[in-house]
Tab-separated table of C-alpha atoms in Angstrom:
chain	number	residue	atom	x	y	z
S	246	UNK	CA	0.000	0.000	0.000
S	247	UNK	CA	1.698	3.151	-1.106
S	248	UNK	CA	0.544	6.447	0.251
S	249	UNK	CA	1.380	9.494	-1.774
S	250	UNK	CA	0.467	12.937	-0.607
S	251	UNK	CA	-0.114	15.182	-3.556
S	252	UNK	CA	-1.025	18.388	-1.849
S	253	UNK	CA	-2.654	19.782	1.223
S	254	UNK	CA	-5.970	20.560	-0.405
S	255	UNK	CA	-8.584	17.883	-0.847
S	256	UNK	CA	-8.568	16.062	-4.138
S	257	UNK	CA	-12.033	16.643	-5.558
S	258	UNK	CA	-11.857	13.954	-8.202
S	259	UNK	CA	-9.302	11.960	-10.156
S	260	UNK	CA	-8.950	9.707	-13.160
S	261	UNK	CA	-6.190	7.478	-14.534
S	262	UNK	CA	-5.089	7.061	-18.118
S	263	UNK	CA	-5.097	3.722	-19.894
S	264	UNK	CA	-1.705	2.400	-18.830
S	265	UNK	CA	-1.924	3.965	-15.376
S	266	UNK	CA	1.162	6.102	-15.806
S	267	UNK	CA	-0.651	9.392	-15.591
S	268	UNK	CA	-3.298	10.666	-13.241
S	269	UNK	CA	-5.513	13.702	-13.759
S	270	UNK	CA	-6.827	15.269	-10.604
S	271	UNK	CA	-8.426	18.425	-9.350
S	272	UNK	CA	-6.890	20.006	-6.261
S	273	UNK	CA	-10.111	21.647	-5.179
S	274	UNK	CA	-9.743	24.621	-7.496
S	275	UNK	CA	-10.640	25.514	-11.058
S	276	UNK	CA	-7.851	23.525	-12.721
S	277	UNK	CA	-7.027	19.979	-13.562
S	278	UNK	CA	-3.464	18.865	-12.969
S	279	UNK	CA	-1.994	15.899	-14.785
S	280	UNK	CA	0.828	14.088	-13.039
S	281	UNK	CA	3.130	11.548	-14.608
S	282	UNK	CA	4.698	8.739	-12.676
S	283	UNK	CA	8.476	8.855	-12.692
S	284	UNK	CA	9.946	6.018	-10.704
S	285	UNK	CA	8.445	6.556	-7.306
S	286	UNK	CA	7.826	10.257	-7.695
S	287	UNK	CA	5.015	12.078	-9.438
S	288	UNK	CA	5.798	15.047	-11.693
S	289	UNK	CA	3.207	17.527	-12.819
S	290	UNK	CA	3.262	17.683	-16.593
S	291	UNK	CA	0.114	19.522	-17.549
S	292	UNK	CA	-2.289	22.037	-16.130
S	293	UNK	CA	-5.651	22.292	-17.773
S	294	UNK	CA	-7.113	25.698	-17.066
S	295	UNK	CA	-10.459	26.388	-18.608
S	296	UNK	CA	-13.141	26.009	-15.980
S	297	UNK	CA	-14.494	28.950	-14.059
S	298	UNK	CA	-15.658	26.928	-11.138
S	299	UNK	CA	-14.437	23.994	-9.106
S	300	UNK	CA	-13.956	20.893	-11.226
S	301	UNK	CA	-16.259	18.250	-9.778
S	302	UNK	CA	-15.763	15.336	-12.131
S	303	UNK	CA	-12.971	14.003	-14.345
S	304	UNK	CA	-13.026	10.930	-16.531
S	305	UNK	CA	-10.215	9.745	-18.814
S	306	UNK	CA	-11.294	7.548	-21.680
S	307	UNK	CA	-8.721	4.774	-21.967
S	308	UNK	CA	-9.088	3.934	-25.662
S	309	UNK	CA	-9.591	7.301	-27.281
S	310	UNK	CA	-7.377	9.162	-24.782
S	311	UNK	CA	-9.810	11.984	-24.227
S	312	UNK	CA	-10.545	13.587	-20.893
S	313	UNK	CA	-13.955	14.961	-20.012
S	314	UNK	CA	-14.233	17.346	-17.083
S	315	UNK	CA	-17.252	18.992	-15.565
S	316	UNK	CA	-17.502	21.698	-12.981
S	317	UNK	CA	-19.587	24.002	-10.893
S	318	UNK	CA	-19.546	26.544	-13.718
S	319	UNK	CA	-22.291	24.426	-15.376
S	320	UNK	CA	-19.983	23.449	-18.249
S	321	UNK	CA	-18.185	20.390	-19.430
S	322	UNK	CA	-15.080	20.271	-21.600
S	323	UNK	CA	-13.755	17.418	-23.678
S	324	UNK	CA	-9.957	17.590	-23.879
S	325	UNK	CA	-7.954	15.951	-26.653
S	326	UNK	CA	-4.213	15.657	-26.737
S	327	UNK	CA	-2.805	17.441	-29.785
S	328	UNK	CA	0.920	16.936	-29.802
S	329	UNK	CA	2.016	17.908	-26.332
S	330	UNK	CA	-0.925	20.094	-25.417
S	331	UNK	CA	-4.442	19.287	-24.264
S	332	UNK	CA	-7.023	21.247	-26.251
S	333	UNK	CA	-10.499	21.743	-24.776
S	334	UNK	CA	-13.821	21.622	-26.576
S	335	UNK	CA	-16.777	23.159	-24.824
S	336	UNK	CA	-19.886	21.060	-24.405
S	337	UNK	CA	-23.074	22.999	-23.734
S	338	UNK	CA	-24.984	21.037	-21.158
S	339	UNK	CA	-28.029	23.316	-20.881
S	340	UNK	CA	-28.131	22.995	-17.115
S	341	UNK	CA	-28.693	25.814	-14.706
S	342	UNK	CA	-26.956	24.327	-11.678
S	343	UNK	CA	-23.524	22.864	-11.103
S	344	UNK	CA	-22.450	19.651	-12.758
S	345	UNK	CA	-21.586	17.045	-10.193
S	346	UNK	CA	-20.164	13.925	-11.800
S	347	UNK	CA	-19.207	12.730	-15.262
S	348	UNK	CA	-18.526	9.354	-16.810
S	349	UNK	CA	-17.560	8.092	-20.290
S	350	UNK	CA	-19.618	5.213	-21.572
S	351	UNK	CA	-17.755	1.916	-22.089
S	352	UNK	CA	-17.524	2.449	-25.880
S	353	UNK	CA	-16.549	6.111	-25.364
S	354	UNK	CA	-18.995	7.455	-27.889
S	355	UNK	CA	-21.012	9.285	-25.277
S	356	UNK	CA	-20.718	10.510	-21.743
S	357	UNK	CA	-23.159	11.291	-18.977
S	358	UNK	CA	-23.096	14.278	-16.625
S	359	UNK	CA	-25.074	14.352	-13.393
S	360	UNK	CA	-25.979	17.764	-12.099
S	361	UNK	CA	-27.672	19.715	-9.382
S	362	UNK	CA	-30.441	20.777	-11.721
S	363	UNK	CA	-32.070	17.387	-11.146
S	364	UNK	CA	-31.219	15.903	-14.491
S	365	UNK	CA	-28.636	13.823	-16.295
S	366	UNK	CA	-27.175	15.094	-19.560
S	367	UNK	CA	-26.188	12.442	-22.065
S	368	UNK	CA	-23.802	13.951	-24.601
S	369	UNK	CA	-22.768	12.480	-27.925
S	370	UNK	CA	-20.737	13.804	-30.823
S	371	UNK	CA	-22.624	14.793	-33.945
S	372	UNK	CA	-20.362	14.411	-36.970
S	373	UNK	CA	-22.266	16.709	-39.352
S	374	UNK	CA	-22.031	19.722	-37.095
S	375	UNK	CA	-18.735	18.777	-35.465
S	376	UNK	CA	-20.305	19.478	-32.107
S	377	UNK	CA	-21.259	17.707	-28.899
S	378	UNK	CA	-25.026	17.506	-28.489
S	379	UNK	CA	-26.763	16.661	-25.272
S	380	UNK	CA	-30.066	15.076	-24.348
S	381	UNK	CA	-31.606	15.282	-20.919
S	382	UNK	CA	-33.080	12.686	-18.626
S	383	UNK	CA	-35.363	14.536	-16.230
S	384	UNK	CA	-38.114	12.316	-14.914
S	385	UNK	CA	-38.437	11.170	-12.230
S	386	UNK	CA	-35.328	12.642	-10.653
S	387	UNK	CA	-36.273	14.956	-7.826
S	388	UNK	CA	-32.882	16.118	-6.595
S	389	UNK	CA	-29.176	16.395	-7.372
S	390	UNK	CA	-27.607	13.432	-9.115
S	391	UNK	CA	-24.524	12.554	-7.107
S	392	UNK	CA	-23.025	9.574	-8.884
S	393	UNK	CA	-23.192	7.696	-12.176
S	394	UNK	CA	-22.055	4.358	-13.512
S	395	UNK	CA	-22.509	2.829	-16.963
S	396	UNK	CA	-23.584	-0.730	-17.623
S	397	UNK	CA	-21.175	-2.669	-19.872
S	398	UNK	CA	-23.732	-2.706	-22.701
S	399	UNK	CA	-23.180	1.037	-23.232
S	400	UNK	CA	-26.881	1.821	-22.901
S	401	UNK	CA	-27.928	1.474	-19.287
S	402	UNK	CA	-26.837	4.043	-16.749
S	403	UNK	CA	-27.176	3.856	-12.984
S	404	UNK	CA	-27.631	7.109	-11.114
S	405	UNK	CA	-27.650	7.760	-7.408
S	406	UNK	CA	-29.235	10.945	-6.269
S	407	UNK	CA	-30.115	13.069	-3.278
S	408	UNK	CA	-33.759	12.095	-3.433
S	409	UNK	CA	-32.697	8.878	-1.623
S	410	UNK	CA	-33.110	6.663	-4.676
S	411	UNK	CA	-30.815	4.743	-6.941
S	412	UNK	CA	-32.164	4.258	-10.471
S	413	UNK	CA	-31.197	2.551	-13.690
S	414	UNK	CA	-32.000	4.551	-16.812
S	415	UNK	CA	-31.707	3.791	-20.449
S	416	UNK	CA	-29.453	6.209	-22.263
S	417	UNK	CA	-29.983	4.743	-25.692
S	418	UNK	CA	-29.106	7.255	-28.402
S	419	UNK	CA	-30.258	6.005	-31.780
S	420	UNK	CA	-27.839	8.269	-33.670
S	421	UNK	CA	-24.753	6.585	-32.352
S	422	UNK	CA	-25.626	2.982	-31.688
S	423	UNK	CA	-27.894	0.103	-32.611
S	424	UNK	CA	-30.660	-1.214	-30.466
S	425	UNK	CA	-29.283	-3.104	-27.490
S	426	UNK	CA	-30.275	-6.663	-26.710
S	427	UNK	CA	-32.366	-7.469	-23.645
S	428	UNK	CA	-30.613	-7.591	-20.286
S	429	UNK	CA	-31.683	-8.714	-16.850
S	430	UNK	CA	-32.868	-5.205	-16.142
S	431	UNK	CA	-35.404	-5.132	-18.944
S	432	UNK	CA	-35.804	-5.454	-22.679
S	433	UNK	CA	-37.545	-2.332	-23.854
S	434	UNK	CA	-35.158	0.554	-23.516
S	435	UNK	CA	-36.284	3.815	-25.057
S	436	UNK	CA	-34.288	6.845	-24.053
S	437	UNK	CA	-34.930	8.017	-20.509
S	438	UNK	CA	-36.836	4.942	-19.442
S	439	UNK	CA	-36.452	4.011	-15.787
S	440	UNK	CA	-35.710	0.315	-15.598
S	441	UNK	CA	-35.155	0.061	-11.901
S	442	UNK	CA	-35.727	2.272	-8.917
S	443	UNK	CA	-34.624	1.389	-5.439
S	444	UNK	CA	-37.404	1.380	-2.912
S	445	UNK	CA	-37.241	3.502	0.179
S	446	UNK	CA	-34.216	2.251	2.063
S	447	UNK	CA	-34.615	-1.186	0.512
S	448	UNK	CA	-35.269	-3.140	3.697
S	449	UNK	CA	-38.718	-4.535	4.175
S	450	UNK	CA	-40.507	-5.732	7.260
S	451	UNK	CA	-39.702	-5.391	10.913
S	452	UNK	CA	-39.028	-2.036	12.365
S	453	UNK	CA	-37.252	-0.696	9.304
S	454	UNK	CA	-37.522	2.931	8.322
S	455	UNK	CA	-40.272	3.878	5.951
S	456	UNK	CA	-39.307	6.341	3.236
S	457	UNK	CA	-36.014	6.971	4.897
S	458	UNK	CA	-32.645	6.179	3.635
S	459	UNK	CA	-30.178	8.824	2.773
S	460	UNK	CA	-28.545	10.492	-0.186
S	461	UNK	CA	-27.113	7.890	-2.501
S	462	UNK	CA	-23.439	8.748	-2.651
S	463	UNK	CA	-21.928	6.051	-4.810
S	464	UNK	CA	-23.223	3.521	-7.344
S	465	UNK	CA	-21.437	0.758	-9.183
S	466	UNK	CA	-22.449	-1.940	-11.650
S	467	UNK	CA	-20.695	-5.272	-11.364
S	468	UNK	CA	-18.532	-6.421	-14.252
S	469	UNK	CA	-21.302	-8.406	-15.893
S	470	UNK	CA	-23.806	-5.635	-15.300
S	471	UNK	CA	-26.216	-7.930	-13.517
S	472	UNK	CA	-25.675	-6.489	-10.094
S	473	UNK	CA	-25.858	-2.950	-8.896
S	474	UNK	CA	-24.459	-1.709	-5.600
S	475	UNK	CA	-24.973	1.637	-3.967
S	476	UNK	CA	-24.013	3.304	-0.715
S	477	UNK	CA	-26.161	5.767	1.054
S	478	UNK	CA	-25.840	8.448	3.676
S	479	UNK	CA	-27.688	6.414	6.290
S	480	UNK	CA	-24.624	4.152	6.537
S	481	UNK	CA	-26.089	1.381	4.416
S	482	UNK	CA	-24.741	-0.580	1.493
S	483	UNK	CA	-27.274	-2.216	-0.799
S	484	UNK	CA	-27.030	-4.568	-3.746
S	485	UNK	CA	-29.784	-5.275	-6.227
S	486	UNK	CA	-29.848	-8.071	-8.777
S	487	UNK	CA	-31.396	-7.252	-12.066
S	488	UNK	CA	-34.440	-9.211	-13.097
S	489	UNK	CA	-35.846	-10.094	-9.753
S	490	UNK	CA	-37.650	-6.977	-8.775
S	491	UNK	CA	-37.531	-7.151	-5.061
S	492	UNK	CA	-34.185	-8.644	-4.307
S	493	UNK	CA	-32.511	-5.752	-2.709
S	494	UNK	CA	-30.169	-6.887	0.006
S	495	UNK	CA	-28.858	-4.172	2.170
S	496	UNK	CA	-26.599	-3.978	5.130
S	497	UNK	CA	-26.694	-1.296	7.742
S	498	UNK	CA	-23.068	-0.812	8.518
S	499	UNK	CA	-21.617	0.240	11.801
S	500	UNK	CA	-19.396	2.835	10.242
S	501	UNK	CA	-19.886	6.398	9.189
S	502	UNK	CA	-21.518	6.842	5.771
S	503	UNK	CA	-19.601	5.468	2.809
S	504	UNK	CA	-19.019	7.798	-0.089
S	505	UNK	CA	-17.823	5.571	-2.902
S	506	UNK	CA	-18.076	1.939	-3.845
S	507	UNK	CA	-16.619	-0.356	-6.466
S	508	UNK	CA	-16.989	-4.024	-7.277
S	509	UNK	CA	-13.698	-5.874	-7.246
S	510	UNK	CA	-15.025	-9.286	-8.163
S	511	UNK	CA	-18.536	-10.381	-9.028
S	512	UNK	CA	-19.214	-11.096	-5.361
S	513	UNK	CA	-17.280	-8.596	-3.364
S	514	UNK	CA	-17.020	-4.892	-3.247
S	515	UNK	CA	-14.859	-2.292	-1.636
S	516	UNK	CA	-16.333	0.886	-0.252
S	517	UNK	CA	-14.814	3.858	1.531
S	518	UNK	CA	-16.078	7.031	3.056
S	519	UNK	CA	-16.019	9.262	6.049
S	520	UNK	CA	-14.300	6.664	8.160
S	521	UNK	CA	-11.050	7.133	6.212
S	522	UNK	CA	-10.388	3.476	5.504
S	523	UNK	CA	-11.686	1.146	2.778
S	524	UNK	CA	-13.986	-1.651	3.809
S	525	UNK	CA	-14.716	-4.950	2.113
S	526	UNK	CA	-18.232	-6.337	1.703
S	527	UNK	CA	-19.098	-9.783	0.442
S	528	UNK	CA	-22.363	-10.520	-1.334
S	529	UNK	CA	-23.839	-13.986	-1.284
S	530	UNK	CA	-26.043	-14.389	-4.328
S	531	UNK	CA	-27.745	-17.556	-3.168
S	532	UNK	CA	-28.740	-16.195	0.192
S	533	UNK	CA	-29.151	-12.669	-1.041
S	534	UNK	CA	-27.226	-11.176	1.818
S	535	UNK	CA	-24.469	-8.653	2.146
S	536	UNK	CA	-21.959	-9.222	4.878
S	537	UNK	CA	-19.182	-7.120	6.235
S	538	UNK	CA	-15.860	-8.532	5.118
S	539	UNK	CA	-13.438	-6.453	7.100
S	540	UNK	CA	-11.507	-3.239	7.325
S	541	UNK	CA	-8.838	-3.044	4.682
S	542	UNK	CA	-6.490	-0.741	6.478
S	543	UNK	CA	-4.441	-2.592	9.018
S	544	UNK	CA	-2.443	-0.105	11.012
S	545	UNK	CA	1.041	-1.088	12.001
S	546	UNK	CA	1.154	-2.368	15.526
S	547	UNK	CA	2.884	0.314	17.563
S	548	UNK	CA	4.977	-0.994	20.366
S	549	UNK	CA	3.224	-1.019	23.653
S	550	UNK	CA	5.118	1.251	25.932
S	551	UNK	CA	4.134	1.679	29.508
S	552	UNK	CA	2.231	4.805	30.304
S	553	UNK	CA	3.765	7.121	32.841
S	554	UNK	CA	1.889	8.478	35.799
S	555	UNK	CA	1.992	11.950	34.366
S	556	UNK	CA	0.364	10.820	31.146
S	557	UNK	CA	-2.292	9.039	33.115
S	558	UNK	CA	-3.294	12.231	34.852
S	559	UNK	CA	-3.136	14.135	31.598
S	560	UNK	CA	-5.432	11.633	29.977
S	561	UNK	CA	-7.770	11.842	32.900
S	562	UNK	CA	-7.846	15.568	32.570
S	563	UNK	CA	-8.353	15.631	28.823
S	564	UNK	CA	-10.444	12.620	28.133
S	565	UNK	CA	-11.835	11.510	31.478
S	566	UNK	CA	-10.258	8.077	31.138
S	567	UNK	CA	-6.825	6.926	32.109
S	568	UNK	CA	-6.689	4.263	29.444
S	569	UNK	CA	-3.527	3.424	27.590
S	570	UNK	CA	-4.741	3.788	24.073
S	571	UNK	CA	-3.213	6.905	22.607
S	572	UNK	CA	-5.594	7.377	19.743
S	573	UNK	CA	-4.677	10.907	19.144
S	574	UNK	CA	-4.265	10.564	15.434
S	575	UNK	CA	-6.163	8.379	13.045
S	576	UNK	CA	-4.420	5.108	12.533
S	577	UNK	CA	-5.512	4.747	8.956
S	578	UNK	CA	-3.432	5.767	5.952
S	579	UNK	CA	-5.839	8.435	4.855
S	580	UNK	CA	-6.267	11.187	7.383
S	581	UNK	CA	-9.536	12.498	6.113
S	582	UNK	CA	-12.595	11.176	4.315
S	583	UNK	CA	-12.034	9.129	1.200
S	584	UNK	CA	-14.059	10.526	-1.652
S	585	UNK	CA	-13.289	8.327	-4.646
S	586	UNK	CA	-12.190	4.779	-5.419
S	587	UNK	CA	-10.950	3.710	-8.827
S	588	UNK	CA	-9.985	0.271	-10.027
S	589	UNK	CA	-6.472	0.243	-11.462
S	590	UNK	CA	-5.754	-3.291	-12.545
S	591	UNK	CA	-7.905	-6.234	-13.359
S	592	UNK	CA	-11.185	-4.507	-14.060
S	593	UNK	CA	-14.251	-4.977	-11.906
S	594	UNK	CA	-14.214	-8.722	-12.201
S	595	UNK	CA	-10.768	-9.595	-10.927
S	596	UNK	CA	-9.412	-6.425	-9.492
S	597	UNK	CA	-5.881	-6.654	-8.249
S	598	UNK	CA	-5.139	-3.034	-7.471
S	599	UNK	CA	-7.329	-0.108	-6.673
S	600	UNK	CA	-6.646	3.446	-5.650
S	601	UNK	CA	-8.384	5.861	-3.294
S	602	UNK	CA	-8.170	9.635	-3.044
S	603	UNK	CA	-9.505	11.763	-0.319
S	604	UNK	CA	-9.969	15.064	1.311
S	605	UNK	CA	-6.516	14.941	2.822
S	606	UNK	CA	-4.938	15.444	-0.607
S	607	UNK	CA	-3.425	12.003	-0.588
S	608	UNK	CA	-3.713	9.035	-2.875
S	609	UNK	CA	-3.225	5.435	-1.802
S	610	UNK	CA	-2.878	2.451	-4.080
S	611	UNK	CA	-4.032	-0.808	-2.529
S	612	UNK	CA	-3.001	-4.221	-3.684
S	613	UNK	CA	-5.648	-6.874	-3.231
S	614	UNK	CA	-3.291	-9.831	-2.964
S	615	UNK	CA	-1.147	-8.368	-0.239
S	616	UNK	CA	-4.268	-7.247	1.611
S	617	UNK	CA	-5.599	-10.762	1.439
S	618	UNK	CA	-2.470	-12.234	2.908
S	619	UNK	CA	-2.198	-9.550	5.574
S	620	UNK	CA	-5.716	-10.117	6.817
S	621	UNK	CA	-6.047	-13.847	6.942
S	622	UNK	CA	-9.726	-13.920	7.614
S	623	UNK	CA	-10.591	-11.976	4.481
S	624	UNK	CA	-12.472	-14.056	2.006
S	625	UNK	CA	-12.510	-12.542	-1.417
S	626	UNK	CA	-14.416	-14.837	-3.704
S	627	UNK	CA	-12.965	-15.019	-7.179
S	628	UNK	CA	-14.807	-16.589	-10.047
S	629	UNK	CA	-11.632	-18.072	-11.456
S	630	UNK	CA	-8.105	-18.129	-10.244
S	631	UNK	CA	-5.655	-15.429	-11.164
S	632	UNK	CA	-1.924	-15.550	-11.383
S	633	UNK	CA	-0.157	-13.838	-8.499
S	634	UNK	CA	1.728	-10.653	-9.077
S	635	UNK	CA	3.709	-8.852	-6.465
S	636	UNK	CA	2.631	-5.440	-5.282
S	637	UNK	CA	5.555	-3.627	-6.818
S	638	UNK	CA	5.185	-5.217	-10.196
S	639	UNK	CA	1.619	-4.026	-10.460
S	640	UNK	CA	2.567	-0.420	-9.878
S	641	UNK	CA	5.656	-0.169	-12.014
S	642	UNK	CA	4.292	-0.029	-15.501
S	643	UNK	CA	6.698	0.901	-18.224
U	274	UNK	CA	-37.421	-8.086	28.784
U	275	UNK	CA	-40.637	-9.018	27.033
U	276	UNK	CA	-41.999	-5.552	27.698
U	277	UNK	CA	-39.083	-4.141	25.714
U	278	UNK	CA	-39.803	-6.420	22.776
U	279	UNK	CA	-43.470	-5.539	22.889
U	280	UNK	CA	-42.912	-1.828	23.003
U	281	UNK	CA	-40.477	-1.993	20.093
U	282	UNK	CA	-42.783	-4.109	17.999
U	283	UNK	CA	-45.066	-1.514	16.546
U	284	UNK	CA	-43.481	1.906	16.550
U	285	UNK	CA	-45.715	4.820	15.539
U	286	UNK	CA	-43.548	5.816	12.599
U	287	UNK	CA	-46.199	6.359	9.996
U	288	UNK	CA	-48.709	8.244	12.038
U	289	UNK	CA	-48.983	11.994	11.988
U	290	UNK	CA	-50.789	12.062	15.277
U	291	UNK	CA	-48.457	13.667	17.778
U	292	UNK	CA	-50.436	12.282	20.746
U	293	UNK	CA	-49.810	8.706	19.713
U	294	UNK	CA	-46.119	9.387	19.402
U	295	UNK	CA	-45.968	11.060	22.799
U	296	UNK	CA	-47.743	8.184	24.509
U	297	UNK	CA	-45.459	5.650	22.828
U	298	UNK	CA	-42.445	7.630	23.895
U	299	UNK	CA	-43.583	7.907	27.504
U	300	UNK	CA	-44.264	4.174	27.611
U	301	UNK	CA	-40.817	3.484	26.171
U	302	UNK	CA	-39.207	5.645	28.824
U	303	UNK	CA	-41.040	3.760	31.581
U	304	UNK	CA	-39.869	0.428	30.221
U	305	UNK	CA	-36.289	1.584	29.849
U	306	UNK	CA	-36.068	2.958	33.373
U	307	UNK	CA	-37.618	-0.195	34.808
U	308	UNK	CA	-34.551	-2.202	33.809
U	309	UNK	CA	-31.741	-2.871	36.236
U	310	UNK	CA	-28.341	-1.602	35.077
U	311	UNK	CA	-26.944	-5.104	34.861
U	312	UNK	CA	-29.763	-6.293	32.644
U	313	UNK	CA	-29.405	-3.559	30.035
U	314	UNK	CA	-26.607	-5.279	28.173
U	315	UNK	CA	-28.501	-8.554	27.870
U	316	UNK	CA	-31.570	-6.761	26.620
U	317	UNK	CA	-29.620	-4.967	23.914
U	318	UNK	CA	-27.993	-8.226	22.773
U	319	UNK	CA	-31.404	-9.786	22.357
U	320	UNK	CA	-32.419	-7.226	19.763
U	321	UNK	CA	-31.721	-7.552	16.083
U	322	UNK	CA	-30.179	-4.820	13.937
U	323	UNK	CA	-33.442	-3.055	13.228
U	324	UNK	CA	-34.344	-3.226	16.908
U	325	UNK	CA	-31.082	-1.573	17.885
U	326	UNK	CA	-31.688	1.224	15.367
U	327	UNK	CA	-35.187	1.735	16.715
U	328	UNK	CA	-33.937	1.733	20.291
U	329	UNK	CA	-31.390	4.417	19.373
U	330	UNK	CA	-34.184	6.540	17.939
U	331	UNK	CA	-36.164	6.321	21.144
U	332	UNK	CA	-33.074	7.108	23.205
U	333	UNK	CA	-32.446	10.290	21.264
U	334	UNK	CA	-36.112	11.211	21.455
U	335	UNK	CA	-35.877	10.770	25.200
U	336	UNK	CA	-32.821	13.038	25.348
U	337	UNK	CA	-34.906	15.816	23.875
U	338	UNK	CA	-37.136	16.100	26.935
U	339	UNK	CA	-35.113	15.395	30.057
U	340	UNK	CA	-36.958	14.628	33.288
U	341	UNK	CA	-35.306	14.036	36.694
U	342	UNK	CA	-33.645	10.726	36.303
U	343	UNK	CA	-34.209	9.881	32.700
U	344	UNK	CA	-30.924	11.134	31.273
U	345	UNK	CA	-28.803	8.866	33.433
U	346	UNK	CA	-30.650	5.703	32.461
U	347	UNK	CA	-30.813	6.832	28.845
U	348	UNK	CA	-27.065	7.358	28.813
U	349	UNK	CA	-26.499	3.840	30.090
U	350	UNK	CA	-28.751	2.472	27.386
U	351	UNK	CA	-26.980	4.657	24.852
U	352	UNK	CA	-23.585	3.259	25.732
U	353	UNK	CA	-24.755	-0.323	25.355
U	354	UNK	CA	-26.692	0.344	22.184
U	355	UNK	CA	-23.666	2.103	20.704
U	356	UNK	CA	-21.431	-0.889	21.264
U	357	UNK	CA	-24.043	-3.064	19.573
U	358	UNK	CA	-24.971	-0.822	16.678
U	359	UNK	CA	-21.888	1.263	16.092
U	360	UNK	CA	-21.751	4.794	14.800
U	361	UNK	CA	-23.918	3.723	11.874
U	362	UNK	CA	-26.989	3.396	14.058
U	363	UNK	CA	-26.595	7.001	15.212
U	364	UNK	CA	-26.211	8.123	11.599
U	365	UNK	CA	-29.433	6.324	10.831
U	366	UNK	CA	-31.198	8.209	13.621
U	367	UNK	CA	-29.985	11.472	12.123
U	368	UNK	CA	-30.907	10.667	8.531
U	369	UNK	CA	-34.239	8.987	9.125
U	370	UNK	CA	-37.067	11.050	7.779
U	371	UNK	CA	-39.875	9.386	9.653
U	372	UNK	CA	-39.436	9.972	13.343
U	373	UNK	CA	-40.653	7.597	15.964
């Protein structure tokens, strides 16, 4: 696990390029900085200055090498690398509130922008006019769209929003693609159709909350697209399986709310949030249950030194207990909330490395294999075996 | 112990009638203060996840209107419920839109 501190400001959002040698991130201001990996150090090679407001979302398309950024200035720009310089193209989103998140579709012919004006803009490139055109999905979104994730078939889009719901929409644009085949989420997919909407808080029966729940902070499709996971502000993680309408399994976690989630195999996911460490969850498809897998940040065991009498009284004075645990700082690698997780190697089906960035301005790359061996009771279910790579080999990509 | 289960069984979440909620809350407070300190932990263990969340909601509701001895017992319950439910249960009290 390598921790790299980029700067002191929070990292609002980040995105990696195809071979994971460069990272584009926004240091909580109007610019995007691109850093290149040089041995173990990171060097800033580009600064993309075009936005007039904080950049809230960045996505780097791996195949076509274009970057799309969106910000609070209600605009989005598509950047293409011409020679050594990134040139922006403005995309008019026709929104009257800030843009919140952006994501390229798997085939990179369109991208989706979630915004505070209660709609999602799907933008595609029109060849005749040499211009990016956008279509809106408005109903039935009642509040800001906080997070987006595309289904692998390039048509379905999951959106989590502040109206406590997670939905799957169809973003089928007939100008750029053919009709998609049926999936577990449905077969008729006209543009803007809602194929799935999470019920209020997802848990039925007992003394569960009624229309409660919280803002849906992060959504993620599994690699096959058959499962959808989302995390919500009421400290729950929920997974829905397409096709069976009421199989929503959710887990009320004991941690602070989780802000981002990603599948790392078909059955397990990693989520992180205000608790500053990533957490593993395991989903059992047959039982339809989500269980807590474990904390993924094992702090180094500090040597137990005896506590002096003076410290005892000081502790008593400050914290009303004379216990020996000196938990003055956080023991996790990140010192502030983690806001984004991205899968680096292996894709969402057999992830071997993933990276987290947070409000402490730091970025940590986590290696799944070494985590598994460090925490012996972790059970990460793989669908098929994968050859072992060492942690260093994963990160050093030439 | 059974009184606790009974009082948690049908919480007046969906009703808009403030009287019903007040009566339920007063009843809850009576049940909670009738427990001996040593029994609180066992009672909390016997509840499932949803029960712990609901208990937390009642505890916070009880904090809002302190009477002579209620805060002390409520704090004891709070400590035990916290170790069972974690910080997440408190977050759920704060984010729940339908109050008990």
